[in-house]
XYZ file of N, CA, C and O in Angstrom:
504
model
N 84.688 94.549 83.413
C 85.471 95.740 83.043
C 85.275 96.813 84.056
O 86.216 97.509 84.458
N 83.995 96.963 84.619
C 83.675 97.977 85.633
C 84.550 97.716 86.883
O 85.091 98.677 87.395
N 84.509 96.484 87.278
C 85.264 96.179 88.536
C 86.704 96.373 88.427
O 87.454 96.812 89.252
N 87.242 96.035 87.173
C 88.629 96.235 86.888
C 89.036 97.709 87.010
O 90.036 98.102 87.492
N 88.160 98.508 86.338
C 88.366 99.918 86.328
C 88.277 100.479 87.737
O 89.046 101.389 88.203
N 87.393 99.990 88.494
C 87.144 100.454 89.907
C 88.413 100.145 90.677
O 88.898 100.886 91.490
N 88.999 98.895 90.582
C 90.229 98.540 91.206
C 91.396 99.484 90.778
O 92.185 99.937 91.538
N 91.458 99.770 89.526
C 92.384 100.652 88.971
C 92.417 102.089 89.625
O 93.339 102.572 89.990
N 91.135 102.522 89.695
C 90.934 103.909 90.266
C 91.305 103.885 91.718
O 91.989 104.866 92.217
N 90.920 102.831 92.432
C 91.211 102.827 93.950
C 92.689 102.823 94.119
O 93.223 103.357 95.005
N 93.445 101.989 93.302
C 94.939 101.884 93.472
C 95.544 103.239 93.124
O 96.466 103.656 93.867
N 95.046 103.943 92.085
C 95.656 105.194 91.766
C 95.386 106.256 92.887
O 96.300 107.012 93.257
N 94.258 106.188 93.516
C 93.850 107.026 94.656
C 94.802 106.773 95.829
O 95.370 107.661 96.503
N 94.911 105.457 96.113
C 95.785 105.029 97.276
C 97.276 105.587 97.010
O 97.957 105.851 97.939
N 97.704 105.558 95.734
C 99.093 105.946 95.411
C 99.208 107.505 95.733
O 100.421 107.938 95.862
N 98.216 108.202 95.831
C 98.229 109.638 96.156
C 98.648 109.858 97.659
O 99.157 110.907 97.968
N 98.377 108.902 98.465
C 98.815 108.926 99.847
C 98.169 110.090 100.564
O 96.909 110.283 100.433
N 98.901 110.858 101.314
C 98.328 111.976 102.068
C 97.896 113.140 101.189
O 97.217 114.037 101.564
N 98.311 113.138 99.869
C 98.046 114.282 98.971
C 96.743 114.147 98.326
O 96.381 114.916 97.405
N 95.928 113.055 98.552
C 94.646 112.872 97.878
C 93.669 113.927 98.271
O 93.550 114.319 99.403
N 92.948 114.347 97.353
C 91.868 115.343 97.560
C 90.702 114.923 96.833
O 90.764 113.985 95.876
N 89.549 115.492 96.984
C 88.281 115.167 96.302
C 88.597 115.446 94.846
O 88.178 114.685 93.922
N 89.142 116.581 94.504
C 89.451 117.003 93.137
C 90.390 116.029 92.463
O 90.156 115.604 91.335
N 91.436 115.666 93.184
C 92.423 114.704 92.479
C 91.726 113.353 92.243
O 91.966 112.725 91.200
N 90.867 112.871 93.186
C 90.147 111.656 93.040
C 89.202 111.716 91.818
O 89.043 110.789 90.949
N 88.536 112.894 91.587
C 87.750 113.089 90.451
C 88.493 112.958 89.125
O 88.072 112.423 88.174
N 89.644 113.608 89.167
C 90.519 113.738 87.953
C 90.960 112.246 87.587
O 90.933 111.926 86.444
N 91.348 111.553 88.588
C 91.774 110.166 88.405
C 90.554 109.346 87.831
O 90.713 108.512 86.865
N 89.431 109.478 88.407
C 88.260 108.813 87.922
C 88.017 109.104 86.403
O 87.760 108.216 85.582
N 88.033 110.414 86.139
C 87.737 110.847 84.692
C 88.874 110.247 83.744
O 88.524 110.022 82.595
N 90.045 110.282 84.140
C 91.178 109.843 83.302
C 91.355 108.369 83.247
O 92.052 107.936 82.360
N 90.782 107.587 84.082
C 91.026 106.260 84.213
C 90.743 105.422 82.895
O 91.497 104.589 82.524
N 89.602 105.747 82.182
C 89.327 104.933 80.901
C 90.438 105.231 79.906
O 90.911 104.414 79.169
N 90.896 106.582 79.826
C 91.868 106.937 78.857
C 93.171 106.321 79.274
O 93.950 105.811 78.324
N 93.503 106.404 80.470
C 94.708 105.694 80.895
C 94.764 104.230 80.631
O 95.794 103.645 80.105
N 93.715 103.541 80.803
C 93.523 102.094 80.546
C 93.753 101.928 79.143
O 94.543 100.899 78.746
N 93.158 102.724 78.248
C 93.342 102.521 76.781
C 94.793 102.753 76.372
O 95.333 101.950 75.608
N 95.442 103.749 76.960
C 96.812 103.949 76.686
C 97.687 102.760 77.042
O 98.575 102.343 76.358
N 97.472 102.309 78.287
C 98.240 101.183 78.818
C 98.043 99.938 77.978
O 99.005 99.154 77.695
N 96.817 99.681 77.542
C 96.491 98.506 76.762
C 97.236 98.604 75.375
O 97.824 97.691 74.940
N 97.224 99.812 74.840
C 97.899 99.982 73.524
C 99.448 99.925 73.732
O 100.075 99.277 72.844
N 99.919 100.430 74.772
C 101.377 100.339 75.022
C 101.831 98.819 75.260
O 102.746 98.421 74.642
N 100.948 98.111 75.961
C 101.253 96.662 76.123
C 101.219 96.004 74.768
O 102.104 95.097 74.509
N 100.343 96.320 73.990
C 100.313 95.790 72.608
C 101.373 96.021 71.770
O 102.136 95.179 71.148
N 101.845 97.309 71.722
C 102.958 97.779 71.009
C 104.299 97.067 71.506
O 105.172 96.744 70.648
N 104.394 96.997 72.844
C 105.640 96.411 73.449
C 105.552 94.819 73.470
O 106.448 94.224 74.034
N 104.455 94.320 72.903
C 104.224 92.890 72.970
C 104.316 92.254 74.371
O 104.912 91.235 74.661
N 103.685 92.968 75.263
C 103.589 92.470 76.666
C 102.337 91.564 76.770
O 101.230 92.027 76.512
N 102.477 90.245 77.119
C 101.416 89.381 77.209
C 100.606 89.622 78.475
O 101.155 89.962 79.499
N 99.294 89.339 78.307
C 98.448 89.418 79.457
C 98.694 88.360 80.439
O 99.026 87.219 79.924
N 98.657 88.638 81.709
C 98.951 87.599 82.707
C 97.709 86.658 82.832
O 96.558 87.088 82.672
N 98.003 85.352 82.920
C 96.862 84.420 82.925
C 96.184 84.548 84.224
O 96.652 85.098 85.187
N 94.869 84.084 84.299
C 94.123 84.215 85.502
C 94.417 83.210 86.514
O 93.950 83.332 87.678
N 95.342 82.366 86.236
C 95.704 81.317 87.331
C 96.633 82.039 88.377
O 97.463 82.841 88.197
N 96.521 81.491 89.547
C 97.384 81.830 90.604
C 98.465 80.880 90.768
O 98.184 79.676 90.845
N 99.639 81.287 90.711
C 100.813 80.391 90.928
C 101.403 80.353 92.300
O 101.329 81.438 92.925
N 101.811 79.133 92.709
C 102.402 79.154 93.979
C 103.759 79.711 93.827
O 104.581 79.297 92.976
N 104.229 80.693 94.694
C 105.420 81.277 94.510
C 106.482 80.656 95.445
O 106.135 80.474 96.676
N 107.565 80.337 94.924
C 108.690 79.712 95.741
C 109.711 80.850 96.070
O 110.316 81.442 95.270
N 109.533 81.250 97.420
C 110.329 82.333 97.831
C 111.819 81.917 98.095
O 112.679 82.832 98.271
N 112.110 80.706 98.161
C 113.447 80.204 98.466
C 114.452 80.783 97.512
O 115.608 81.289 97.960
N 114.122 80.845 96.200
C 115.067 81.341 95.209
C 115.429 82.804 95.498
O 116.553 83.177 95.388
N 114.293 83.658 95.792
C 114.492 85.083 96.122
C 115.407 85.192 97.422
O 116.272 86.090 97.441
N 115.111 84.441 98.360
C 115.815 84.598 99.630
C 117.352 84.228 99.408
O 118.275 84.850 99.949
N 117.639 83.138 98.648
C 118.960 82.813 98.412
C 119.707 83.880 97.615
O 120.878 84.098 97.778
N 118.986 84.426 96.707
C 119.569 85.492 95.851
C 120.062 86.670 96.794
O 121.097 87.244 96.591
N 119.049 87.129 97.594
C 119.353 88.257 98.488
C 120.456 87.890 99.481
O 121.456 88.676 99.710
N 120.507 86.615 100.002
C 121.586 86.186 100.887
C 122.929 86.332 100.165
O 123.929 86.666 100.788
N 122.951 85.766 98.978
C 124.194 85.843 98.156
C 124.665 87.192 97.970
O 125.874 87.482 98.096
N 123.783 88.094 97.647
C 124.021 89.545 97.497
C 124.608 90.112 98.662
O 125.669 90.757 98.653
N 124.105 89.825 99.849
C 124.566 90.367 101.084
C 125.924 89.804 101.333
O 126.839 90.451 101.787
N 126.018 88.416 101.177
C 127.296 87.814 101.454
C 128.467 88.328 100.617
O 129.537 88.718 101.035
N 128.168 88.598 99.307
C 129.149 88.974 98.332
C 129.525 90.556 98.492
O 130.653 90.868 98.212
N 128.548 91.259 98.795
C 128.772 92.721 98.651
C 128.706 93.530 99.911
O 129.397 94.437 100.135
N 127.959 93.016 100.932
C 127.833 93.743 102.177
C 128.943 93.287 103.168
O 129.505 94.162 103.841
N 129.279 92.042 103.246
C 130.201 91.541 104.255
C 131.563 91.548 103.778
O 132.526 91.315 104.578
N 131.867 91.837 102.489
C 133.256 92.019 102.031
C 133.978 93.053 102.672
O 133.510 94.125 102.965
N 135.214 92.747 103.030
C 136.055 93.740 103.691
C 136.465 94.775 102.719
O 136.868 94.534 101.599
N 136.317 96.030 103.245
C 136.721 97.132 102.378
C 137.592 98.052 103.253
O 137.600 97.970 104.491
N 138.245 98.955 102.550
C 139.036 99.971 103.319
C 138.030 100.787 104.192
O 136.942 101.060 103.723
N 138.499 101.189 105.339
C 137.521 102.053 106.194
C 137.262 103.329 105.505
O 138.140 103.870 104.791
N 136.070 103.762 105.723
C 135.671 105.110 105.111
C 136.280 106.247 106.083
O 136.076 106.225 107.199
N 136.918 107.194 105.443
C 137.443 108.308 106.158
C 137.601 109.476 105.288
O 137.732 109.391 104.092
N 137.382 110.655 106.016
C 137.517 111.889 105.323
C 137.875 112.921 106.348
O 137.259 112.924 107.377
N 138.754 113.863 105.970
C 139.119 114.824 106.876
C 138.056 115.749 107.339
O 137.997 116.139 108.526
N 137.095 115.992 106.473
C 136.002 116.899 106.766
C 135.057 116.245 107.777
O 134.236 116.942 108.347
N 134.973 114.956 107.769
C 134.073 114.188 108.531
C 134.755 113.201 109.514
O 134.737 111.946 109.419
N 135.478 113.702 110.564
C 136.245 112.814 111.398
C 135.351 111.807 112.229
O 135.888 110.742 112.589
N 134.186 112.127 112.497
C 133.293 111.285 113.232
C 132.504 110.251 112.336
O 131.682 109.502 112.925
N 132.900 110.225 111.086
C 132.158 109.299 110.302
C 132.607 107.873 110.622
O 133.775 107.603 110.668
N 131.583 107.029 110.926
C 131.919 105.575 111.251
C 132.445 104.912 110.021
O 132.044 105.083 108.883
N 133.515 104.039 110.239
C 134.029 103.377 109.161
C 133.143 102.271 108.460
O 133.259 101.982 107.304
N 132.185 101.839 109.245
C 131.293 100.833 108.757
C 129.952 101.451 108.418
O 129.268 101.921 109.340
N 129.515 101.383 107.142
C 128.224 101.947 106.793
C 127.105 101.353 107.499
O 126.079 101.995 107.813
N 127.207 100.082 107.816
C 126.123 99.358 108.435
C 125.902 99.924 109.919
O 124.875 99.549 110.451
N 126.821 100.537 110.460
C 126.685 101.180 111.802
C 125.465 101.933 111.867
O 124.737 101.891 112.920
N 125.063 102.644 110.824
C 123.971 103.631 110.784
C 122.619 102.932 110.430
O 121.648 103.482 110.606
N 122.684 101.600 110.074
C 121.553 100.849 109.643
C 120.841 100.197 110.900
O 121.361 99.574 111.702
N 119.509 100.587 110.968
C 118.679 100.030 112.004
C 117.996 98.849 111.459
O 117.145 98.951 110.545
N 118.327 97.590 111.937
C 117.810 96.363 111.302
C 116.276 96.326 111.263
O 115.611 95.874 110.266
N 115.618 96.824 112.390
C 114.118 96.719 112.408
C 113.555 97.669 111.314
O 112.564 97.342 110.752
N 114.155 98.800 111.143
C 113.647 99.791 110.091
C 113.913 99.168 108.744
O 113.073 99.411 107.819
N 114.981 98.511 108.488
C 115.294 97.909 107.222
C 114.217 96.858 106.864
O 113.669 96.720 105.796
N 113.926 96.024 107.926
C 112.895 94.970 107.728
C 111.518 95.659 107.469
O 110.868 95.193 106.438
N 111.168 96.732 108.063
C 109.913 97.399 107.843
C 109.926 98.026 106.481
O 108.941 97.886 105.700
N 111.013 98.598 106.019
C 111.150 99.181 104.697
C 110.977 98.152 103.581
O 110.189 98.294 102.679
N 111.660 96.921 103.834
C 111.446 95.928 102.852
C 110.081 95.424 102.798
O 109.485 95.166 101.710
N 109.402 95.214 103.887
C 108.039 94.747 104.024
C 107.066 95.706 103.305
O 106.184 95.345 102.485
N 107.291 97.020 103.572
C 106.453 98.082 102.845
C 106.609 98.005 101.411
O 105.633 98.115 100.693
N 107.848 97.872 100.902
C 108.028 97.844 99.473
C 107.475 96.561 98.840
O 106.939 96.606 97.719
N 107.597 95.444 99.531
C 107.004 94.256 99.075
C 105.511 94.338 98.899
O 104.867 93.924 97.909
N 104.822 94.943 99.886
C 103.346 95.167 99.848
C 103.055 96.085 98.745
O 102.029 95.781 97.936
N 103.778 97.131 98.536
C 103.495 98.127 97.490
C 103.553 97.452 96.090
O 102.832 97.568 95.158
N 104.645 96.681 96.011
C 104.899 95.915 94.693
C 103.770 94.849 94.447
O 103.307 94.683 93.329
N 103.333 94.178 95.524
C 102.263 93.291 95.410
C 101.043 93.924 94.985
O 100.263 93.409 94.169
N 100.656 95.040 95.532
C 99.523 95.804 95.153
C 99.579 96.208 93.629
O 98.636 96.103 92.896
N 100.831 96.693 93.251
C 100.901 97.149 91.878
C 100.796 95.986 90.964
O 100.106 96.062 89.922
N 101.292 94.901 91.392
C 101.301 93.672 90.502
C 99.850 93.174 90.369
O 99.396 92.750 89.322
N 99.082 93.300 91.550
C 97.630 92.932 91.534
C 96.908 93.762 90.530
O 95.979 93.268 89.787
N 97.162 94.995 90.559
C 96.424 95.992 89.628
C 96.738 95.612 88.216
O 95.923 95.664 87.382
N 98.091 95.474 87.963
C 98.499 95.169 86.594
C 97.910 93.837 86.076
O 97.428 93.643 84.997
N 97.757 92.848 86.958
C 97.186 91.562 86.684
C 95.769 91.752 86.355
O 95.208 91.201 85.376
N 95.057 92.516 87.153
C 93.551 92.829 86.943
C 93.404 93.487 85.652
O 92.341 93.311 84.918
N 94.290 94.301 85.139
C 94.195 95.024 83.922
C 94.248 94.136 82.786
O 93.727 94.409 81.696
N 94.929 93.054 82.863
C 95.251 92.080 81.659
C 94.308 90.894 81.677
O 94.480 90.077 80.897
N 93.400 90.847 82.626
C 92.583 89.636 82.706
C 91.313 89.843 81.772
O 90.920 90.831 81.574
């Protein structure tokens, strides 16, 4: 329980990012037991089952295919060019403004954040 609580506190402090202070870390630490009790009760009320302690092999193929289908169906579909009198220099293709390397970095950052959150949630239910 102590290690689980420690992980929960660390994750909450990490989520503060650049805004973390000694005072906010103390508040998080003091509130952690209460937050844990509230989240446990909420899981119980909502009938959310605890995640098993087993690690499952994740098949990423299904996720990649789903994203590829979404891109194919919605991004590459031909649409009327975007135009507006007030913005004559607006490029007709929205993707013109998209930097692929920044998109990849953004997706990777969000995947890491979701993995950390999932790890904390899994640790709470073990």
